[in-house]
Structures are given as C-alpha cells and as structure tokens.
C-alpha cells in the first residue's frame, strides 16, 4: 500500500463567493474539504494524505491525524500539484492520487476502483459523458463535438508516481489536470467510469440546499345548536355546529396555525382578528391568502398530519371527503395528507360532545 493522496485546496474560489473560501464552506454538515479528507482516510488505501492550501493555519488548527500533511500551495493549480509531487518524492511513493477539494462527492468505491486499475496502468482517470451538447471554437469557427464520444474528466485521478513526476517536472505550460500531461504525449491512459454525483462545486448556488421547517397547530371550539358544522371545509350533517367568530372549522384553523408556525409568522389571530370584517367568515376564505403567500415565497408543503379529537361525528365516515377538500384548498397531493380520528373516552367537554378539537403538524420546504 504505497499510495499517497493529494488534495488540492489552494484555489481562490472567486466564482464561488468574494469573501468565502469554498474549500472551508460548510456543506452537508462539514467543510467541503473534510469530505475528501474523511473518505481518503476511511478508505485505508493511503500511507499519507497531503493537503495543498493557502490557508495552512486554518487546517493545522483542526487536529487532523498524523498521516495528514499540510503544505502551502502555489499560484495556479498546476503549481500546487507540482509542489505536492516535489514534497512527496522523499517518501518514494509508488502511486499518487491527485484530487480537487472542490469535488466532495466521490465515493470510496471509486478510490478502490482507481487503485485496482492502477495495477496494470500508469494513469487511471474517471470520466463521465456530457449531458449537454458540446461545441468547440477554433478562431472564429464553431464546431460540433459528438457528445457520445466526448468525455468529461473528473478527480481523483490516479498515477504511478515516477511517471507523473517526470512529466510534471518537464511541463512548461499550465495544465488543468494531470491527465492532460499523459494525453498530450499520447501516453496510454485508462479511463474508468466516473460518478455523476461527483460534480465540481464552482458556484455557491451549486450547493445551496433547500431548508425544511415544521409547524404545529391546535384549535378547539364549542359545539352549539343551530349552527352548521364545517370540518376541513366540508359541511358535515350533525346535531350541532362549532361556535366561533368564523365558521369554527377547527381543522382549517389548526392548519393555518401550523403553516404560520412553520414560516414563523405568529398565529391565526394576528391575521384574522375578531373584527366585523371576519364575522361569520368561511375558513377556506381565511386559508386562501395564507396559501397564496406560502407558494409565492417559494415554500412547498411536504405533508400534513391531522388529529381530529371528538366523540362524534366519526372521522372514518368523512375522511375521504375531508382529505379531498383539504387537498383542493392547499394544492397538496391527497397522498400527503393524513387524517386521524381520536376519541377521549367520553372525558371532559369533548367527551360529552360539547366541543371538537384538532391538532395539525406540517412540514414545509423552502426552495430558492
Ligand atoms: Zn378556531
């Protein structure tokens, strides 16, 4: 196992952000560079891992294991790469893997595949085919490239150390990756399948992920005679209806509060105070502006879970109707709405059929 792993992390990442260093940006719970560090360590394929960076102090503070060395990088990627090879020469490596820290999503399986193929080859490069059509330009003329015969090279790339060292030390031009050194001299390169998820992170937008929030809602109204009963926007035949400033629809009120909770916008009373304007208002009319605002702000509902707490009416009888109604009012797929009926063993006001309560939990995601 005379393998060495080089992580190039000296890029200025100006396209990423003018103030943030890409390699140290938090991505999936750790700094981008640490995805590469951990995977190379966990693969147990390497004697030493060498990080080339212009932020040596930042990395030294992390307390990496001894098998990790950190050196200062050069001006261009190819300068950093050459520095790493010069540093490693004294260890007499057999193989060296060169990797860009900006690709945190490779797998350990890929490392093993590179290592396996290196037994019979001097350069092993992971490649994927292009999803987009490709053109290239010579002077003012544009040519089409056959997409199916075009390959996009990724890192990590694996090499016999001595061969790479000799090529790199004699190269005068700036090169974008080590594969170029072999290809320019028509040396044999073994291409193996790369990984589509092993994208290079270039822009902050590449990794800005959506955020998910939860909200909880609760409501209870007294049952009174001579009022219509509405649950989830559905008129239910019953001996009483729910008392309230509005139609008293506990399900829709709890949904509104759950949504407002998830987007951190206080509560239903803030939007619909007990004023004349909202006297006897139907709850779907209250829900509408809340939904419009939610979707306008790029939120999407993931799912809704509802507990309707009452002795009567039996939820099972109206479940389909209520779910259909909520689905229409929220534009949420029926399969993402769950409605449970819960009785209270005849206890208290709810048990004596003098009130109905409802609790709702909602999950929403914001997409940018
Ligand atoms: Zn209410």
XYZ file of C-alpha atoms and ligand atoms in Angstrom:
369
model
C 0.000 0.000 0.000
C 2.451 2.594 -1.163
C -0.290 5.058 -2.149
C -0.398 8.774 -1.445
C -3.416 11.036 -1.715
C -3.066 14.697 -2.657
C -5.914 17.128 -2.043
C -5.534 20.374 -3.969
C -7.242 23.121 -1.983
C -5.348 26.263 -2.882
C -7.880 27.728 -5.315
C -9.071 31.263 -4.739
C -12.689 30.310 -5.459
C -13.557 33.794 -6.699
C -16.503 32.462 -8.678
C -17.871 30.886 -5.507
C -18.027 33.969 -3.313
C -15.955 37.089 -2.929
C -15.404 36.588 0.810
C -15.912 32.877 1.454
C -13.238 30.256 0.868
C -15.030 27.458 -0.953
C -12.952 24.603 0.457
C -13.917 25.550 4.015
C -17.578 26.261 3.355
C -19.985 24.124 5.340
C -21.631 21.509 3.138
C -23.652 18.547 4.412
C -22.540 19.137 7.999
C -18.830 19.554 7.363
C -16.383 21.722 5.482
C -16.165 20.822 1.800
C -12.535 19.745 2.128
C -13.293 17.383 5.019
C -15.439 15.174 2.799
C -12.297 14.359 0.811
C -10.142 14.070 3.937
C -12.509 11.646 5.650
C -13.103 9.449 2.623
C -9.425 9.150 1.817
C -8.722 8.250 5.465
C -11.603 5.792 5.708
C -10.616 4.027 2.502
C -7.403 2.894 4.264
C -5.715 2.975 0.862
C -3.180 5.686 1.666
C 0.036 5.971 3.635
C -0.197 9.720 3.661
C -2.680 12.392 2.712
C -1.224 15.685 1.603
C -3.294 18.855 1.556
C -2.052 21.763 -0.535
C -3.607 25.008 0.600
C -3.093 28.713 1.048
C -4.788 28.567 4.448
C -2.298 26.360 6.273
C -3.132 27.803 9.713
C -6.839 27.146 9.371
C -6.195 23.468 8.613
C -3.471 23.000 11.239
C -5.963 24.027 13.912
C -8.250 21.129 13.008
C -6.122 18.479 14.695
C -6.008 16.051 11.792
C -4.292 12.680 12.375
C -0.521 12.476 11.820
C -0.885 10.787 8.450
C -2.114 14.101 7.065
C 0.432 16.706 5.984
C -0.368 20.270 5.030
C 1.760 22.422 2.741
C 1.359 25.823 1.165
C 0.068 25.903 -2.397
C 1.224 27.717 -5.498
C -0.301 30.368 -7.689
C -2.038 28.081 -10.168
C -3.444 24.597 -9.770
C -0.544 23.134 -11.731
C 1.954 24.901 -9.409
C 0.263 23.373 -6.357
C 0.215 19.961 -7.974
C 3.927 20.150 -8.785
C 4.695 21.293 -5.224
C 2.876 18.261 -3.875
C 4.887 15.886 -6.070
C 8.173 17.500 -5.014
C 7.146 17.216 -1.358
C 6.201 13.549 -1.697
C 9.288 12.462 -3.630
C 11.297 11.774 -0.453
C 8.749 9.133 0.619
C 9.359 7.202 -2.631
C 5.669 6.680 -3.384
C 4.617 4.032 -5.845
C 1.265 5.606 -6.619
C -0.227 9.032 -6.178
C -3.848 10.129 -6.413
C -4.491 13.780 -7.210
C -7.827 15.235 -6.194
C -9.552 18.627 -6.207
C -11.087 19.580 -2.860
C -13.987 21.106 -4.821
C -15.278 17.584 -5.552
C -16.530 16.322 -2.195
C -18.971 13.743 -3.554
C -16.796 10.933 -4.898
C -17.194 7.511 -3.314
C -14.713 5.225 -1.581
C -15.748 2.670 -4.183
C -14.288 4.954 -6.849
C -10.996 5.157 -4.902
C -10.847 1.366 -4.787
C -11.633 1.080 -8.468
C -8.862 3.569 -9.305
C -6.435 1.639 -7.130
C -7.371 -1.681 -8.736
C -6.929 -0.337 -12.262
C -3.603 1.233 -11.377
C -2.081 -2.238 -11.024
C -1.949 -2.607 -14.810
C -1.886 1.043 -15.867
C 0.187 4.133 -15.259
C -2.656 6.629 -15.330
C -6.279 5.964 -14.402
C -8.848 8.704 -14.930
C -12.555 8.685 -14.052
C -14.719 10.069 -16.839
C -18.391 10.713 -17.431
C -20.192 11.568 -20.628
C -21.615 15.014 -21.150
C -25.304 15.653 -20.528
C -25.152 18.805 -22.626
C -24.196 19.084 -26.250
C -20.663 20.298 -26.782
C -19.065 22.740 -29.214
C -15.546 23.919 -29.604
C -14.109 27.002 -31.123
C -11.071 27.457 -33.325
C -10.518 31.110 -34.097
C -13.954 32.311 -35.221
C -15.351 28.968 -36.214
C -17.564 26.831 -34.028
C -17.524 23.059 -34.429
C -19.864 20.446 -33.070
C -18.456 17.754 -30.830
C -20.083 14.367 -30.820
C -21.499 14.213 -27.309
C -21.376 10.413 -27.185
C -17.668 10.372 -27.938
C -16.803 13.251 -25.607
C -15.561 12.555 -22.109
C -15.509 14.810 -19.081
C -12.616 14.048 -16.759
C -13.039 14.104 -13.001
C -10.803 13.721 -9.963
C -9.439 11.820 -8.065
C -7.025 10.760 -10.804
C -4.519 8.007 -10.048
C -0.954 7.681 -11.340
C 2.306 5.846 -10.985
C 4.291 8.417 -9.061
C 7.521 8.350 -11.051
C 5.845 8.721 -14.433
C 3.700 11.612 -13.261
C 6.632 13.269 -11.555
C 8.772 13.176 -14.696
C 6.016 14.555 -16.862
C 5.061 17.286 -14.393
C 8.577 18.499 -13.770
C 9.207 18.913 -17.508
C 5.903 20.594 -18.295
C 6.221 24.272 -19.111
C 2.563 25.113 -19.726
C -0.215 25.494 -17.234
C -2.369 22.387 -17.237
C -5.901 21.956 -15.932
C -5.432 18.403 -14.685
C -2.768 15.704 -14.545
C -4.495 13.566 -17.170
C -3.539 16.308 -19.644
C 0.163 15.525 -19.143
C -0.330 11.927 -20.302
C -2.812 12.725 -23.057
C -0.632 15.490 -24.575
C 2.168 12.965 -25.057
C -0.119 10.242 -26.332
C 0.681 8.084 -23.318
C -1.781 5.379 -22.519
C -4.466 6.405 -20.079
C -7.001 4.020 -18.627
C -10.442 5.634 -18.436
C -12.868 4.223 -15.904
C -16.474 5.255 -15.223
C -16.677 8.371 -13.078
C -19.618 9.361 -10.927
C -22.375 11.772 -11.945
C -22.772 12.983 -8.371
C -19.049 13.798 -8.204
C -19.651 17.281 -9.542
C -17.196 20.065 -9.109
C -18.547 22.772 -6.868
C -17.917 26.097 -8.563
C -20.700 28.449 -7.534
C -22.336 28.885 -4.164
C -25.584 28.087 -5.970
C -24.271 24.579 -6.731
C -24.669 23.588 -3.100
C -27.209 25.938 -1.628
C -29.786 23.487 -0.487
C -33.423 23.829 0.380
C -34.424 24.170 4.008
C -37.241 22.291 5.718
C -39.347 23.629 8.575
C -42.068 22.230 10.825
C -45.140 23.893 12.256
C -47.724 22.818 14.798
C -51.311 23.997 15.087
C -54.046 23.425 17.638
C -57.662 24.599 17.838
C -60.794 23.875 19.832
C -64.348 25.197 19.509
C -67.511 24.611 21.473
C -70.413 22.798 19.800
C -73.691 24.711 19.764
C -77.157 24.059 18.370
C -78.444 25.823 15.271
C -75.104 26.131 13.564
C -73.733 24.223 10.591
C -70.724 22.004 11.233
C -67.712 22.502 8.937
C -64.638 20.317 9.194
C -61.780 20.739 6.726
C -64.060 22.881 4.579
C -66.694 20.132 4.325
C -70.257 20.574 5.598
C -70.983 17.613 7.881
C -74.560 16.646 8.889
C -74.568 16.854 12.694
C -76.806 17.944 15.587
C -74.600 20.967 16.320
C -72.025 23.281 14.776
C -68.894 24.918 16.086
C -69.209 28.229 17.847
C -66.822 30.948 16.797
C -66.324 34.297 15.189
C -65.959 32.431 11.898
C -67.454 29.096 10.870
C -65.387 27.458 13.631
C -63.690 24.963 11.334
C -61.119 23.562 13.773
C -59.248 21.610 11.104
C -58.645 24.566 8.806
C -57.815 26.825 11.754
C -55.224 24.350 13.041
C -53.793 24.040 9.513
C -53.480 27.829 9.237
C -51.695 27.982 12.595
C -49.368 25.122 11.617
C -48.424 26.922 8.394
C -47.886 30.219 10.207
C -45.787 28.375 12.770
C -43.608 26.801 10.086
C -42.976 30.138 8.366
C -42.615 31.872 11.748
C -45.430 34.372 11.204
C -47.170 34.351 14.587
C -50.729 32.996 14.614
C -54.188 32.992 13.077
C -55.455 35.726 15.440
C -52.844 38.149 14.093
C -54.159 37.752 10.543
C -57.843 37.315 11.350
C -58.774 39.270 14.482
C -62.316 39.081 15.875
C -63.392 42.150 13.942
C -66.532 42.840 11.977
C -64.680 42.129 8.753
C -64.227 38.473 9.622
C -67.622 37.916 11.265
C -69.008 34.560 10.097
C -66.255 34.246 7.508
C -65.836 30.792 5.950
C -62.479 29.252 6.831
C -61.453 28.405 3.220
C -61.510 32.167 2.618
C -59.103 32.597 5.545
C -56.837 29.830 4.276
C -56.583 31.179 0.720
C -54.320 34.242 1.321
C -52.124 32.160 3.647
C -51.632 29.548 0.913
C -51.040 32.179 -1.785
C -48.378 33.814 0.357
C -46.763 30.453 1.128
C -46.362 29.482 -2.520
C -45.350 32.984 -3.561
C -42.475 32.784 -1.042
C -41.227 29.538 -2.655
C -42.401 27.228 0.107
C -43.835 23.829 -0.713
C -45.763 21.654 1.711
C -44.294 18.188 2.163
C -47.065 16.653 4.241
C -49.836 17.368 6.698
C -50.796 15.165 9.630
C -54.083 15.895 11.380
C -55.631 14.649 14.629
C -59.329 15.407 14.891
C -60.350 14.971 18.510
C -64.062 14.278 19.058
C -66.532 11.536 20.017
C -68.848 12.317 17.109
C -69.018 12.567 14.133
C -66.980 9.502 13.235
C -63.988 10.549 11.153
C -63.904 7.328 9.130
C -67.219 8.261 7.524
C -65.974 11.614 6.195
C -62.240 11.016 5.888
C -62.158 10.850 2.071
C -64.334 13.953 1.678
C -62.296 15.979 4.163
C -58.964 14.935 2.654
C -60.229 15.780 -0.848
C -61.324 19.180 0.365
C -58.006 19.958 2.108
C -56.150 18.737 -0.967
C -58.067 21.208 -3.119
C -57.655 24.094 -0.685
C -53.913 23.576 -0.227
C -52.992 22.223 -3.702
C -51.322 19.383 -1.794
C -51.495 15.869 -3.197
C -54.047 13.727 -1.325
C -51.442 11.106 -0.545
C -49.544 13.681 1.542
C -52.499 14.345 3.851
C -53.286 12.105 6.798
C -56.365 12.451 8.971
C -56.739 10.546 12.235
C -59.826 10.433 14.426
C -59.237 10.392 18.153
C -61.852 9.992 20.886
C -61.285 10.962 24.510
C -63.011 8.125 26.426
C -66.073 10.360 26.996
C -63.971 12.623 29.209
C -64.496 16.349 29.591
C -66.274 18.710 27.228
C -65.057 16.869 24.137
C -66.205 13.536 25.590
C -69.675 14.963 26.247
C -69.873 16.162 22.614
C -69.748 19.789 23.657
C -66.535 20.621 21.804
C -64.281 19.474 18.985
C -60.512 19.946 18.932
C -57.885 19.465 16.278
C -54.116 19.357 16.100
C -52.015 19.538 12.969
C -48.367 19.178 12.186
C -46.952 20.357 8.882
C -43.621 20.047 7.122
C -42.670 22.630 4.511
C -39.557 23.208 2.420
C -38.249 26.487 1.056
C -36.719 26.359 -2.414
C -34.638 29.243 -3.680
Zn -60.720 28.280 15.515
